[in-house]
């Protein structure tokens, strides 16, 4: 059948709207899926890692299981200092990392400061993924770890320095906000917020921005919290960090209250901040742990 130009144009118009409607539907679906599975994107627990413990590097330790409820436990390692009066570093790692991967870096470096350590594993990491880690669950894990030190180890909050690396800096900042009598806060390769990290990618910044508005479980918005934290703060980051660039460390420092210290590690990236290099990182940590307030 012969179609007039008017009929052809109407069909083309309808097809255009069908295509646009389909693209809009696909976009909404993608945004919805990213929002729903945000926790898996923020906390991608590694599936394969080498089994290791602090004893592999000559450190005495105690394997700790902190009860959450009748079924779940927070796993941690307690590594005591030889000095029974030493301060304690309460440490929270980044994503895509488990306790076993901290043996050769964090465990040894922190122990070399002369401090006792409690290295904490998030639920959902190192346990075969039986639990979906989130901002809410990491905050709960952090509170339980602090309570363990206070109630089981009888260590006052004033002797506990809260520390976090990468996304763990957000966990540490939240706990510091809730613990005004803590001895100090250390942010290593700290992020200003999870949204700031995501927005460095053009796809997220321009196409998936609604995810930022729809859900706030995993914001880790340290830049908005740090001004309400009134304990000594040490911020250290690498000059070559591309995931948490130097501007993030500087913004956190600018917003933090005194006493505060900012130390950039020349040539360090995001994942190799703890490497020895010229010893600057260890010296700064030792100085802070000896006198967090700078005295």
Short mmCIF file of C-alpha atoms in Angstrom, two decimals:
data_model
loop_
_atom_site.label_atom_id
_atom_site.label_comp_id
_atom_site.label_asym_id
_atom_site.label_seq_id
_atom_site.Cartn_x
_atom_site.Cartn_y
_atom_site.Cartn_z
CA UNK A 1 0.00 0.00 0.00
CA UNK A 2 1.27 3.43 -0.94
CA UNK A 3 1.93 5.68 2.09
CA UNK A 4 1.71 9.40 1.89
CA UNK A 5 4.54 11.56 3.16
CA UNK A 6 2.35 12.52 6.13
CA UNK A 7 1.89 8.87 7.18
CA UNK A 8 5.60 8.18 6.83
CA UNK A 9 6.42 11.18 9.00
CA UNK A 10 3.96 10.09 11.70
CA UNK A 11 5.51 6.63 11.80
CA UNK A 12 8.99 8.06 12.01
CA UNK A 13 7.87 10.31 14.85
CA UNK A 14 6.33 7.38 16.75
CA UNK A 15 9.49 5.33 16.24
CA UNK A 16 11.61 8.18 17.55
CA UNK A 17 9.56 8.34 20.74
CA UNK A 18 9.71 4.56 21.13
CA UNK A 19 13.49 4.64 20.83
CA UNK A 20 13.80 7.58 23.23
CA UNK A 21 11.46 5.87 25.68
CA UNK A 22 13.52 2.70 25.48
CA UNK A 23 16.76 4.59 26.09
CA UNK A 24 15.21 6.42 29.03
CA UNK A 25 13.99 3.13 30.47
CA UNK A 26 17.44 1.59 30.04
CA UNK A 27 19.04 4.60 31.75
CA UNK A 28 16.66 4.34 34.71
CA UNK A 29 17.40 0.60 34.95
CA UNK A 30 21.17 1.19 34.98
CA UNK A 31 20.90 3.92 37.64
CA UNK A 32 18.63 1.68 39.72
CA UNK A 33 21.01 -1.29 39.49
CA UNK A 34 24.04 0.84 40.43
CA UNK A 35 22.09 2.27 43.37
CA UNK A 36 20.89 -1.14 44.58
CA UNK A 37 24.33 -2.74 44.27
CA UNK A 38 26.28 0.28 45.50
CA UNK A 39 27.62 -1.66 48.48
CA UNK A 40 29.29 -4.23 46.21
CA UNK A 41 30.89 -1.44 44.19
CA UNK A 42 32.21 0.41 47.25
CA UNK A 43 33.32 -2.77 49.09
CA UNK A 44 34.64 -5.30 46.57
CA UNK A 45 36.12 -7.84 48.96
CA UNK A 46 38.99 -9.78 47.35
CA UNK A 47 38.30 -13.45 46.68
CA UNK A 48 41.91 -14.60 46.46
CA UNK A 49 44.70 -13.67 48.83
CA UNK A 50 47.73 -15.33 50.40
CA UNK A 51 47.15 -16.72 53.89
CA UNK A 52 49.36 -14.85 56.36
CA UNK A 53 49.48 -13.78 60.00
CA UNK A 54 51.64 -11.32 61.97
CA UNK A 55 53.74 -14.25 63.19
CA UNK A 56 55.09 -14.52 59.63
CA UNK A 57 56.99 -11.26 60.25
CA UNK A 58 57.91 -12.10 63.83
CA UNK A 59 55.06 -10.32 65.59
CA UNK A 60 53.25 -11.94 68.51
CA UNK A 61 49.50 -11.55 68.12
CA UNK A 62 46.14 -12.71 69.36
CA UNK A 63 43.35 -13.71 66.98
CA UNK A 64 40.26 -11.84 68.19
CA UNK A 65 36.58 -12.52 67.49
CA UNK A 66 34.25 -9.75 68.68
CA UNK A 67 30.61 -10.87 68.85
CA UNK A 68 28.03 -8.84 66.93
CA UNK A 69 24.99 -10.99 67.57
CA UNK A 70 24.29 -14.67 68.01
CA UNK A 71 25.67 -15.53 64.58
CA UNK A 72 28.29 -13.02 63.44
CA UNK A 73 31.71 -11.90 64.66
CA UNK A 74 34.07 -9.05 63.83
CA UNK A 75 37.52 -10.52 63.19
CA UNK A 76 40.60 -8.62 64.40
CA UNK A 77 44.25 -9.07 65.30
CA UNK A 78 45.60 -7.74 68.59
CA UNK A 79 49.34 -7.04 68.37
CA UNK A 80 50.69 -5.79 71.69
CA UNK A 81 53.62 -3.45 72.13
CA UNK A 82 56.47 -4.44 74.41
CA UNK A 83 55.61 -1.30 76.34
CA UNK A 84 52.43 -2.02 78.36
CA UNK A 85 51.73 1.72 78.62
CA UNK A 86 51.95 2.35 74.89
CA UNK A 87 49.13 3.98 72.99
CA UNK A 88 46.98 1.80 70.74
CA UNK A 89 46.36 2.21 67.00
CA UNK A 90 42.85 1.07 66.09
CA UNK A 91 43.11 0.51 62.33
CA UNK A 92 40.53 0.19 59.54
CA UNK A 93 41.69 -0.89 56.09
CA UNK A 94 40.53 0.06 52.61
CA UNK A 95 38.30 -1.84 50.23
CA UNK A 96 39.59 -4.76 48.17
CA UNK A 97 41.88 -5.63 51.09
CA UNK A 98 41.77 -8.13 53.95
CA UNK A 99 43.73 -8.60 57.18
CA UNK A 100 46.10 -11.11 55.59
CA UNK A 101 47.31 -8.45 53.17
CA UNK A 102 48.29 -6.09 56.01
CA UNK A 103 51.04 -8.28 57.47
CA UNK A 104 54.03 -6.94 55.55
CA UNK A 105 52.96 -3.30 55.47
CA UNK A 106 50.55 -1.92 58.06
CA UNK A 107 51.20 -4.44 60.84
CA UNK A 108 54.98 -4.01 60.71
CA UNK A 109 54.99 -0.23 60.20
CA UNK A 110 52.49 0.46 62.98
CA UNK A 111 54.31 -1.92 65.34
CA UNK A 112 57.57 -0.10 64.59
CA UNK A 113 56.03 3.06 66.05
CA UNK A 114 56.13 1.34 69.45
CA UNK A 115 52.34 1.18 69.61
CA UNK A 116 49.99 -1.68 70.32
CA UNK A 117 47.60 -2.44 67.44
CA UNK A 118 44.11 -3.68 66.83
CA UNK A 119 43.73 -4.37 63.11
CA UNK A 120 40.06 -4.81 62.27
CA UNK A 121 38.40 -6.83 59.51
CA UNK A 122 35.01 -5.71 58.22
CA UNK A 123 32.20 -8.21 58.21
CA UNK A 124 31.88 -9.47 54.64
CA UNK A 125 35.66 -9.51 54.07
CA UNK A 126 37.74 -12.64 54.33
CA UNK A 127 34.68 -14.80 55.13
CA UNK A 128 33.64 -15.84 51.66
CA UNK A 129 31.29 -12.90 51.19
CA UNK A 130 28.53 -14.21 53.46
CA UNK A 131 27.64 -10.64 54.46
CA UNK A 132 27.29 -7.46 52.38
CA UNK A 133 29.54 -4.80 53.86
CA UNK A 134 28.18 -1.24 53.94
CA UNK A 135 28.82 2.11 55.52
CA UNK A 136 26.38 1.22 58.27
CA UNK A 137 28.00 -2.15 59.02
CA UNK A 138 31.54 -0.73 59.06
CA UNK A 139 30.41 1.92 61.55
CA UNK A 140 28.97 -0.84 63.74
CA UNK A 141 32.17 -2.89 63.41
CA UNK A 142 34.24 0.14 64.41
CA UNK A 143 32.13 0.77 67.53
CA UNK A 144 32.43 -2.87 68.59
CA UNK A 145 36.21 -2.78 68.12
CA UNK A 146 36.47 0.33 70.28
CA UNK A 147 34.26 -1.26 72.94
CA UNK A 148 36.47 -4.34 72.88
CA UNK A 149 39.54 -2.24 73.64
CA UNK A 150 37.80 -0.32 76.39
CA UNK A 151 35.92 -3.16 78.08
CA UNK A 152 38.06 -6.24 77.40
CA UNK A 153 41.52 -4.67 77.29
CA UNK A 154 40.66 -1.90 79.79
CA UNK A 155 42.27 0.74 77.58
CA UNK A 156 40.79 4.24 77.95
CA UNK A 157 39.72 6.04 74.79
CA UNK A 158 42.32 8.73 75.49
CA UNK A 159 45.06 6.18 74.71
CA UNK A 160 43.41 4.96 71.51
CA UNK A 161 44.36 6.60 68.21
CA UNK A 162 41.84 5.82 65.48
CA UNK A 163 43.37 5.23 62.06
CA UNK A 164 42.05 4.43 58.59
CA UNK A 165 43.41 4.06 55.07
CA UNK A 166 41.50 4.95 51.88
CA UNK A 167 37.79 4.22 52.46
CA UNK A 168 38.85 3.13 55.96
CA UNK A 169 39.61 6.80 56.58
CA UNK A 170 35.86 7.37 56.35
CA UNK A 171 35.23 4.59 58.87
CA UNK A 172 37.86 6.08 61.19
CA UNK A 173 36.47 9.61 60.87
CA UNK A 174 32.96 8.45 61.75
CA UNK A 175 34.22 6.68 64.86
CA UNK A 176 36.31 9.72 65.83
CA UNK A 177 33.22 11.89 65.48
CA UNK A 178 31.43 9.59 67.93
CA UNK A 179 34.41 9.40 70.33
CA UNK A 180 35.36 12.93 71.41
CA UNK A 181 37.74 11.64 74.09
CA UNK A 182 39.82 9.50 71.69
CA UNK A 183 43.56 10.10 71.66
CA UNK A 184 43.80 11.09 68.01
CA UNK A 185 42.83 10.44 64.40
CA UNK A 186 45.12 9.35 61.54
CA UNK A 187 43.89 9.51 57.95
CA UNK A 188 46.09 7.70 55.42
CA UNK A 189 45.35 8.31 51.73
CA UNK A 190 42.12 9.78 53.04
CA UNK A 191 39.14 10.47 50.80
CA UNK A 192 36.99 13.58 51.14
CA UNK A 193 33.94 11.47 50.26
CA UNK A 194 33.03 8.41 48.21
CA UNK A 195 31.11 10.66 45.82
CA UNK A 196 34.21 12.79 45.22
CA UNK A 197 36.15 9.65 44.34
CA UNK A 198 33.42 8.43 41.99
CA UNK A 199 33.01 11.84 40.32
CA UNK A 200 36.61 11.74 39.10
CA UNK A 201 35.29 9.29 36.50
CA UNK A 202 33.42 11.03 33.70
CA UNK A 203 30.85 8.25 33.32
CA UNK A 204 29.74 8.59 36.92
CA UNK A 205 30.02 12.37 37.01
CA UNK A 206 27.89 12.96 33.93
CA UNK A 207 25.73 9.86 33.47
CA UNK A 208 25.31 8.23 36.89
CA UNK A 209 25.14 11.34 39.06
CA UNK A 210 21.58 10.53 40.27
CA UNK A 211 23.05 7.62 42.26
CA UNK A 212 24.68 10.26 44.47
CA UNK A 213 21.27 11.76 45.26
CA UNK A 214 19.31 8.55 45.74
CA UNK A 215 21.33 6.72 48.38
CA UNK A 216 23.58 7.77 51.24
CA UNK A 217 24.56 4.48 52.92
CA UNK A 218 28.16 4.67 51.70
CA UNK A 219 28.90 8.39 51.43
CA UNK A 220 31.88 8.41 53.85
CA UNK A 221 31.64 12.20 53.72
CA UNK A 222 34.68 12.97 55.86
CA UNK A 223 35.04 16.52 54.56
CA UNK A 224 31.70 17.41 56.18
CA UNK A 225 32.50 15.59 59.44
CA UNK A 226 36.06 16.58 60.15
CA UNK A 227 35.18 20.10 61.27
CA UNK A 228 33.19 18.57 64.14
CA UNK A 229 36.11 16.40 65.31
CA UNK A 230 38.10 17.99 68.12
CA UNK A 231 41.00 15.59 68.71
CA UNK A 232 44.54 15.73 67.25
CA UNK A 233 44.53 14.84 63.55
CA UNK A 234 47.33 13.55 61.32
CA UNK A 235 46.72 13.42 57.56
CA UNK A 236 49.20 11.65 55.27
CA UNK A 237 48.87 11.05 51.56
CA UNK A 238 51.05 10.44 48.50
CA UNK A 239 51.93 13.16 46.03
CA UNK A 240 51.25 10.70 43.18
CA UNK A 241 47.93 9.38 44.48
CA UNK A 242 45.37 9.38 41.67
CA UNK A 243 42.46 7.74 43.54
CA UNK A 244 42.59 10.11 46.54
CA UNK A 245 44.54 12.99 44.96
CA UNK A 246 46.57 15.46 47.02
CA UNK A 247 43.78 18.04 46.88
CA UNK A 248 41.66 15.72 49.04
CA UNK A 249 44.30 15.59 51.78
CA UNK A 250 44.67 19.36 51.64
CA UNK A 251 40.92 19.95 51.82
CA UNK A 252 40.62 17.63 54.83
CA UNK A 253 43.51 19.45 56.48
CA UNK A 254 42.00 22.88 55.81
CA UNK A 255 38.68 21.82 57.35
CA UNK A 256 40.21 20.05 60.37
CA UNK A 257 40.62 21.67 63.78
CA UNK A 258 43.90 22.26 65.54
CA UNK A 259 46.06 20.47 66.52
CA UNK A 260 46.51 19.04 63.05
CA UNK A 261 49.37 17.87 60.83
CA UNK A 262 49.55 17.33 57.07
CA UNK A 263 52.38 15.24 55.62
CA UNK A 264 52.62 14.51 51.90
CA UNK A 265 54.82 11.52 51.00
CA UNK A 266 56.85 12.36 47.90
CA UNK A 267 56.46 9.83 45.07
CA UNK A 268 53.86 7.69 46.86
CA UNK A 269 50.70 6.57 45.13
CA UNK A 270 47.51 5.26 46.66
CA UNK A 271 48.40 1.62 47.24
CA UNK A 272 52.10 2.00 48.08
CA UNK A 273 51.89 4.73 50.73
CA UNK A 274 53.20 2.36 53.43
CA UNK A 275 56.42 1.46 51.59
CA UNK A 276 59.59 2.46 53.51
CA UNK A 277 61.12 4.98 51.05
CA UNK A 278 63.17 7.49 53.06
CA UNK A 279 61.43 6.66 56.34
CA UNK A 280 59.37 9.87 56.47
CA UNK A 281 56.05 8.08 57.01
CA UNK A 282 57.36 6.04 59.94
CA UNK A 283 59.04 9.05 61.56
CA UNK A 284 55.87 11.14 61.34
CA UNK A 285 53.78 8.28 62.73
CA UNK A 286 56.22 7.77 65.61
CA UNK A 287 56.15 11.47 66.45
CA UNK A 288 52.36 11.61 66.37
CA UNK A 289 51.91 8.48 68.46
CA UNK A 290 54.40 9.80 71.03
CA UNK A 291 52.50 13.09 71.34
CA UNK A 292 49.37 13.33 69.14
CA UNK A 293 48.78 16.93 70.18
CA UNK A 294 52.21 17.95 69.00
CA UNK A 295 53.59 18.45 72.49
#
